[in-house]
Short mmCIF file of C-alpha atoms and ligand atoms in Angstrom, two decimals:
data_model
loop_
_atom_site.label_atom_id
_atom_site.label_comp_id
_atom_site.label_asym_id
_atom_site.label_seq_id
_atom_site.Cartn_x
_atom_site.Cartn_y
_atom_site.Cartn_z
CA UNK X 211 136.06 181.85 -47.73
CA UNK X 212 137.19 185.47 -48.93
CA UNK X 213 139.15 185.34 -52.26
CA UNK X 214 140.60 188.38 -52.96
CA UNK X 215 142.09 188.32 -57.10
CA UNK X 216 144.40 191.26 -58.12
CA UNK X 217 144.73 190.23 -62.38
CA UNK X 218 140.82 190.23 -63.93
CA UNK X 219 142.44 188.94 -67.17
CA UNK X 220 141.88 185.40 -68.90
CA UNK X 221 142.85 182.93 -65.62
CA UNK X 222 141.76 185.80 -63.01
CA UNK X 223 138.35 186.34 -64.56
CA UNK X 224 138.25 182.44 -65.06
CA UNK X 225 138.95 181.72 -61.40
CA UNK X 226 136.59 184.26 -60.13
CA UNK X 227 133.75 182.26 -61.59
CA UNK X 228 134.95 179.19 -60.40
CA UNK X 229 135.29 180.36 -56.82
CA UNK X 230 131.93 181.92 -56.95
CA UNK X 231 130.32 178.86 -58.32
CA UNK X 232 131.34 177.10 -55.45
CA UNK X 233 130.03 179.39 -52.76
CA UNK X 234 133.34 181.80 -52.23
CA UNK X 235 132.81 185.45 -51.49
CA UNK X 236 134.96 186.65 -54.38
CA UNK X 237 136.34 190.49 -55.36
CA UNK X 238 138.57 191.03 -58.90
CA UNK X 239 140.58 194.23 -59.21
CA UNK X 240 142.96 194.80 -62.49
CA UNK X 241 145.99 197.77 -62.54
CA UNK X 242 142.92 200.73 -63.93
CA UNK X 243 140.22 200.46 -61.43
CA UNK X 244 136.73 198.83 -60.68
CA UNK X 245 135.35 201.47 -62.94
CA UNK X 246 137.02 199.62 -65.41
CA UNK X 247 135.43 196.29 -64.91
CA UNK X 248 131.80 196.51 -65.16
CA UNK X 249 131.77 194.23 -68.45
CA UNK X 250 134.13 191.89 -67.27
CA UNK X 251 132.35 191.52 -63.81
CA UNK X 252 129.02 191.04 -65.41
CA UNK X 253 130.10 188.55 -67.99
CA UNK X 254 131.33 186.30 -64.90
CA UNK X 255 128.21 186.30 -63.06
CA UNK X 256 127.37 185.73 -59.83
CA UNK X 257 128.20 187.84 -56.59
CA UNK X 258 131.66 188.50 -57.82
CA UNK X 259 132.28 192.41 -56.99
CA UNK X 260 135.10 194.83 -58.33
CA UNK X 261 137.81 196.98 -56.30
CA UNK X 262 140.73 198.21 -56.20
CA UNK X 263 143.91 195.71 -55.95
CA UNK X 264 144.53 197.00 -52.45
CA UNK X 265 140.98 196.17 -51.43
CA UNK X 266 141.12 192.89 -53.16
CA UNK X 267 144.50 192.39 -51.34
CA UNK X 268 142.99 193.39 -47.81
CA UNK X 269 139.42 191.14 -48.21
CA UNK X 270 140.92 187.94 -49.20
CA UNK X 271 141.85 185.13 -46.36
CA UNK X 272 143.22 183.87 -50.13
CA UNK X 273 144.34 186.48 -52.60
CA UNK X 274 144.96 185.14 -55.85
CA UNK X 275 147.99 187.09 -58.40
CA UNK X 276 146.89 186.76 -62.06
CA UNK X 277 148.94 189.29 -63.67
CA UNK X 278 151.79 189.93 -66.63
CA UNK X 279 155.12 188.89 -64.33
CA UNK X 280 157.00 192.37 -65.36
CA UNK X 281 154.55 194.02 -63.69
CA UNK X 282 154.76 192.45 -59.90
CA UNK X 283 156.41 194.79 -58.13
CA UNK X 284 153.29 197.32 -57.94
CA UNK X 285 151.49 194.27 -56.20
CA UNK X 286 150.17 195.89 -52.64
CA UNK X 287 153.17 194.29 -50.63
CA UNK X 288 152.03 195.54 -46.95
CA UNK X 289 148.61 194.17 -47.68
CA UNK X 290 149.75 190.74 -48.43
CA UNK X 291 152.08 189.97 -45.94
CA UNK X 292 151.73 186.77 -44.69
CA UNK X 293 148.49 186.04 -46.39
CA UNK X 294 148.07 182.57 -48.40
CA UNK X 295 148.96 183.88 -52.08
CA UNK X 296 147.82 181.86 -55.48
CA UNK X 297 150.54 182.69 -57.79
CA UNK X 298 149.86 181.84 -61.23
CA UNK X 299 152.69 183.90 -63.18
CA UNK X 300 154.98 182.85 -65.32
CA UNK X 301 157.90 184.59 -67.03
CA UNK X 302 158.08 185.55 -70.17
CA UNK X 303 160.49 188.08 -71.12
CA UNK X 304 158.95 189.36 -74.65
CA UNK X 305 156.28 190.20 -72.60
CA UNK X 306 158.07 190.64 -69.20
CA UNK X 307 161.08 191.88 -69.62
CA UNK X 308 164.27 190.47 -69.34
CA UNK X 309 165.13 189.50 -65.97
CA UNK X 310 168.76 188.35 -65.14
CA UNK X 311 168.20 186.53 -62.22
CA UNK X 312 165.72 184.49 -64.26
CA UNK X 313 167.57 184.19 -66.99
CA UNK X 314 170.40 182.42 -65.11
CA UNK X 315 168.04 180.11 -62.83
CA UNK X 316 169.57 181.61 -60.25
CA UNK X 317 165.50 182.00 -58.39
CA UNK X 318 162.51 181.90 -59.60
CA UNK X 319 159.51 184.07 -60.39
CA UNK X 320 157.62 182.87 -57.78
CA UNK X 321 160.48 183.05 -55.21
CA UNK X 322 160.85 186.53 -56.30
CA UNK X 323 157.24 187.60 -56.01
CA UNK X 324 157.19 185.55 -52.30
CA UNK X 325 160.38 188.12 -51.43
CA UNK X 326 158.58 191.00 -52.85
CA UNK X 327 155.24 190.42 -50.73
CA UNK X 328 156.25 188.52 -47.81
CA UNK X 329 153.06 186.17 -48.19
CA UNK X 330 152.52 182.65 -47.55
CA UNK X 331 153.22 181.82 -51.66
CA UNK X 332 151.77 178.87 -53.52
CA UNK X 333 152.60 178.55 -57.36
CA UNK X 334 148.92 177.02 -58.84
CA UNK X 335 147.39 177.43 -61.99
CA UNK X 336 150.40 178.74 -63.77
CA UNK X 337 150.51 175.64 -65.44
CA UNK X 338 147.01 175.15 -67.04
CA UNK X 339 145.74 177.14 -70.69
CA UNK X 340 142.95 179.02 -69.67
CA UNK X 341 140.56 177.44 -72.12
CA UNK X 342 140.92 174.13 -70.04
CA UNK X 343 140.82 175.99 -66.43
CA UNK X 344 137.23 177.29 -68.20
CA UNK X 345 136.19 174.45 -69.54
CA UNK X 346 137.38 171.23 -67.94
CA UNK X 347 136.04 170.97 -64.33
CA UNK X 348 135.12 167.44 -63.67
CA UNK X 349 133.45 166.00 -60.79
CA UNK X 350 136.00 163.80 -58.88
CA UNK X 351 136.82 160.35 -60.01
CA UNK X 352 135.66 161.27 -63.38
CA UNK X 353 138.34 159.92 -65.62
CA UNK X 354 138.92 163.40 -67.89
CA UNK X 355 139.63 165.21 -64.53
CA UNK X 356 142.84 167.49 -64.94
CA UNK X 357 145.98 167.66 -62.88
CA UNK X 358 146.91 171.39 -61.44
CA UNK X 359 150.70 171.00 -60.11
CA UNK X 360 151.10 173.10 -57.25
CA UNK X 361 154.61 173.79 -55.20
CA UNK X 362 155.34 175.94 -51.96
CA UNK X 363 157.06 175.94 -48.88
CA UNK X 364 154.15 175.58 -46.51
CA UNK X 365 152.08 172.47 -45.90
CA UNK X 366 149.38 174.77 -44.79
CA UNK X 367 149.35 176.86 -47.58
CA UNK X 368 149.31 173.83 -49.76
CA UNK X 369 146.48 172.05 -47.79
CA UNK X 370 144.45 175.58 -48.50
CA UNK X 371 144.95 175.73 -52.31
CA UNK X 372 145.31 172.03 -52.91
CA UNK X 373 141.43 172.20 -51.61
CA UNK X 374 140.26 174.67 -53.24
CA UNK X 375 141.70 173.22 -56.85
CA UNK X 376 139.78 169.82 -56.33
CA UNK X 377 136.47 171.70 -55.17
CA UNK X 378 136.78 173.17 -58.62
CA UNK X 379 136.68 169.75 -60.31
CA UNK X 380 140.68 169.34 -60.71
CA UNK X 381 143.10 167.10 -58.67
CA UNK X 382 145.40 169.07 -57.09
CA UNK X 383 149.24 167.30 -58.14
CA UNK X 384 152.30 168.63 -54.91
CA UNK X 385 155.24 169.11 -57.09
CA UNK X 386 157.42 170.09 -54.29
CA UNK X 387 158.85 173.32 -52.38
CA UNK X 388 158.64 176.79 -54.29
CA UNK X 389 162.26 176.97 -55.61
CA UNK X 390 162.66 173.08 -56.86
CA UNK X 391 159.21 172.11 -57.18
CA UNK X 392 158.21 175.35 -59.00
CA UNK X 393 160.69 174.68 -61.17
CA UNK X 394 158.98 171.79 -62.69
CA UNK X 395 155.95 173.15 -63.92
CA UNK X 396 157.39 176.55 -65.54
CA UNK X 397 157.14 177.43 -69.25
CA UNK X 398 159.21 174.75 -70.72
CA UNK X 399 159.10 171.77 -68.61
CA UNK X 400 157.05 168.49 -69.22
CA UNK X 401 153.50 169.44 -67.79
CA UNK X 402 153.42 172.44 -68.57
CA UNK X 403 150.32 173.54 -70.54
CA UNK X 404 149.82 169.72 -70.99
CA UNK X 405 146.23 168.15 -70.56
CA UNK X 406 147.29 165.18 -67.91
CA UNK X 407 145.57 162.99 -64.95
CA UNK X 408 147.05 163.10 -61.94
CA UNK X 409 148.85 160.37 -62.27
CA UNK X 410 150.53 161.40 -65.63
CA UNK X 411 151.55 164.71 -63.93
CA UNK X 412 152.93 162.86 -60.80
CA UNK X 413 155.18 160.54 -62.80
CA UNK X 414 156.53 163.34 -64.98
CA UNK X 415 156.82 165.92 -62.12
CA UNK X 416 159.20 162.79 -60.30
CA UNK X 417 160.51 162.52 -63.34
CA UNK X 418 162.12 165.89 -63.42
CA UNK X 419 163.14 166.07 -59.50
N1 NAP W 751 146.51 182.83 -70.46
C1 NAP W 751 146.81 181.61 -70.01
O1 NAP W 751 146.36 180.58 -70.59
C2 NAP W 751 147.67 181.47 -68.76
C3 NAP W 751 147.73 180.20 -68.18
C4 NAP W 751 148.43 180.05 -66.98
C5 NAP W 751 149.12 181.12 -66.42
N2 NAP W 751 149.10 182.33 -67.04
C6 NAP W 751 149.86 183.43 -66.40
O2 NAP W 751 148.98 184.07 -65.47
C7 NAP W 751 149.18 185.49 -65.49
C8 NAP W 751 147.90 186.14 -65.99
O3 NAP W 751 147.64 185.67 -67.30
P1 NAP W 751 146.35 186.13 -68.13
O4 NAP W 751 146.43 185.42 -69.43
O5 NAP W 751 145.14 186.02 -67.27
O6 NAP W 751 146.70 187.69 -68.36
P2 NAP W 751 145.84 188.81 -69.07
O7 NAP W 751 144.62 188.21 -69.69
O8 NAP W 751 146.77 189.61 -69.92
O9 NAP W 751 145.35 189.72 -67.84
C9 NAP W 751 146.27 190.36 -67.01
C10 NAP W 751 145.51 191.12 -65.94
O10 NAP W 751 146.43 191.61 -64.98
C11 NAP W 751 146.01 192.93 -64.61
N3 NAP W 751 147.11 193.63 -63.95
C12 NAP W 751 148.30 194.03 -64.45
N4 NAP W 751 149.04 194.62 -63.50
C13 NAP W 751 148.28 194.59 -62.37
C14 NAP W 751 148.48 195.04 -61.03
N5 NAP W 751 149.62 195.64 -60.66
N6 NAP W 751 147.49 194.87 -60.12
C15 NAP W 751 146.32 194.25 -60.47
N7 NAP W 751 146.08 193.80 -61.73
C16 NAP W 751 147.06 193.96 -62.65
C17 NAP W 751 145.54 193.51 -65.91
O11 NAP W 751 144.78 194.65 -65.67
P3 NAP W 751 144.91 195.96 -66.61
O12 NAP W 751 144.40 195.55 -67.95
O13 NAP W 751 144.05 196.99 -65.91
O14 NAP W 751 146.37 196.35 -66.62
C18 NAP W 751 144.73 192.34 -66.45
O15 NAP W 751 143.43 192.33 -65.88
C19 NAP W 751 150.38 185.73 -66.41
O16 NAP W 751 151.56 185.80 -65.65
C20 NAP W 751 150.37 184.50 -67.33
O17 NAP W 751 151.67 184.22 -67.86
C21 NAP W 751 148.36 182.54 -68.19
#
């Protein structure tokens, strides 16, 4: 598959590897320019390549959105319309910004990034401290395999990402829809950033709905 990843920071850069490990065709872009990237593409390895955001936006059948939350409305909007999308923001307004709408619950940051890019959204690996996305792959059925919680609003989507998360050695964990089910694994709720089996992050994500 083509993964396209606009954010080469700590879970872009991570997930590039991953996806390249397992036999993805994989470009990273960050907000300065390939030129910018020739460390960071040769300490991941493989055939991962460097472009612009708008080329890694156009080449992905999956793009992947790694990048500070304040800063998503310069994402490439026209070139990720109705694409599968891997968002793994999350808010945080010291670093962010406030945002009102946030800041009352009234949406989310996901359903705000969906609106702004008219893609196909799912809300993965927002949940997960880089360290562990690095270091914690398992093979499946191994009993320190990690749960990714994942939410969106298309089955298809889901089926996509929810694949590509176990092929990566985690076990992919539907927490629900984007606006209810995202809610449950932002900053501040039970799994987030918490090292759990899938069936620990299925009770607690049923816990919260
Ligand atoms: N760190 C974690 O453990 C963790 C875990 C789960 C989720 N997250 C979330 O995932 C997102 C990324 O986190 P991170 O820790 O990987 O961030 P990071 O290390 O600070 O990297 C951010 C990356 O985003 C790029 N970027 C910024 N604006 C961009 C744009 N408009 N187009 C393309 N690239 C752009 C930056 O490039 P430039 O340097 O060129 O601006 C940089 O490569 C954040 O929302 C974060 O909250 C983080």
């Amino acid at each position: 598959m083509r993964i396209g990843i606009l954010g080469a920071g700590h879970i872009g850069s991570t997930l590039a590897r991953h996806f390249d490990r397992i036999g993805h065709e994989v470009v990273i872009s960050n907000s300065r320019g390939p030129d910018t990237l020739e460390d960071v593409v040769a300490d991941i390895g493989g055939s991962v390549r460097a472009v612009t955001a708008e080329d890694a936006a156009r080449f992905g059948e999956v793009v992947v959105v790694s990048i500070p939350y304040g800063h998503y409305r310069d994402l490439p909007a026209d070139a990720l319309r109705d694409k599968v999308v891997i968002d793994t923001c999350n808010y945080y307004p010291e670093r962010d910004g406030q945002d009102r709408e946030l800041d009352t619950d009234t949406t989310t940051s996901s359903e705000k990034i969906k609106e702004h890019t008219g893609s196909n959204l799912v809300k993965a690996f927002n949940a997960i401290y880089w360290e562990h996305l690095r270091d914690r792959a398992r093979p499946k059925g191994d009993p320190g395999r990690l749960a990714i919680p994942l939410s969106g609003s298309d089955d298809g989507a889901k089926a996509v990402v929810a694949g590509l998360v176990r092929d990566i050695g985690f076990d992919p964990v539907i927490a629900g829809n984007l606006g209810q089910g995202g809610r449950r694994h932002q900053p501040g709720t039970a799994v987030y950033g918490a090292e759990l089996s899938a069936e620990e992050s299925d009770a607690l994500l049923h816990a919260a709905a």
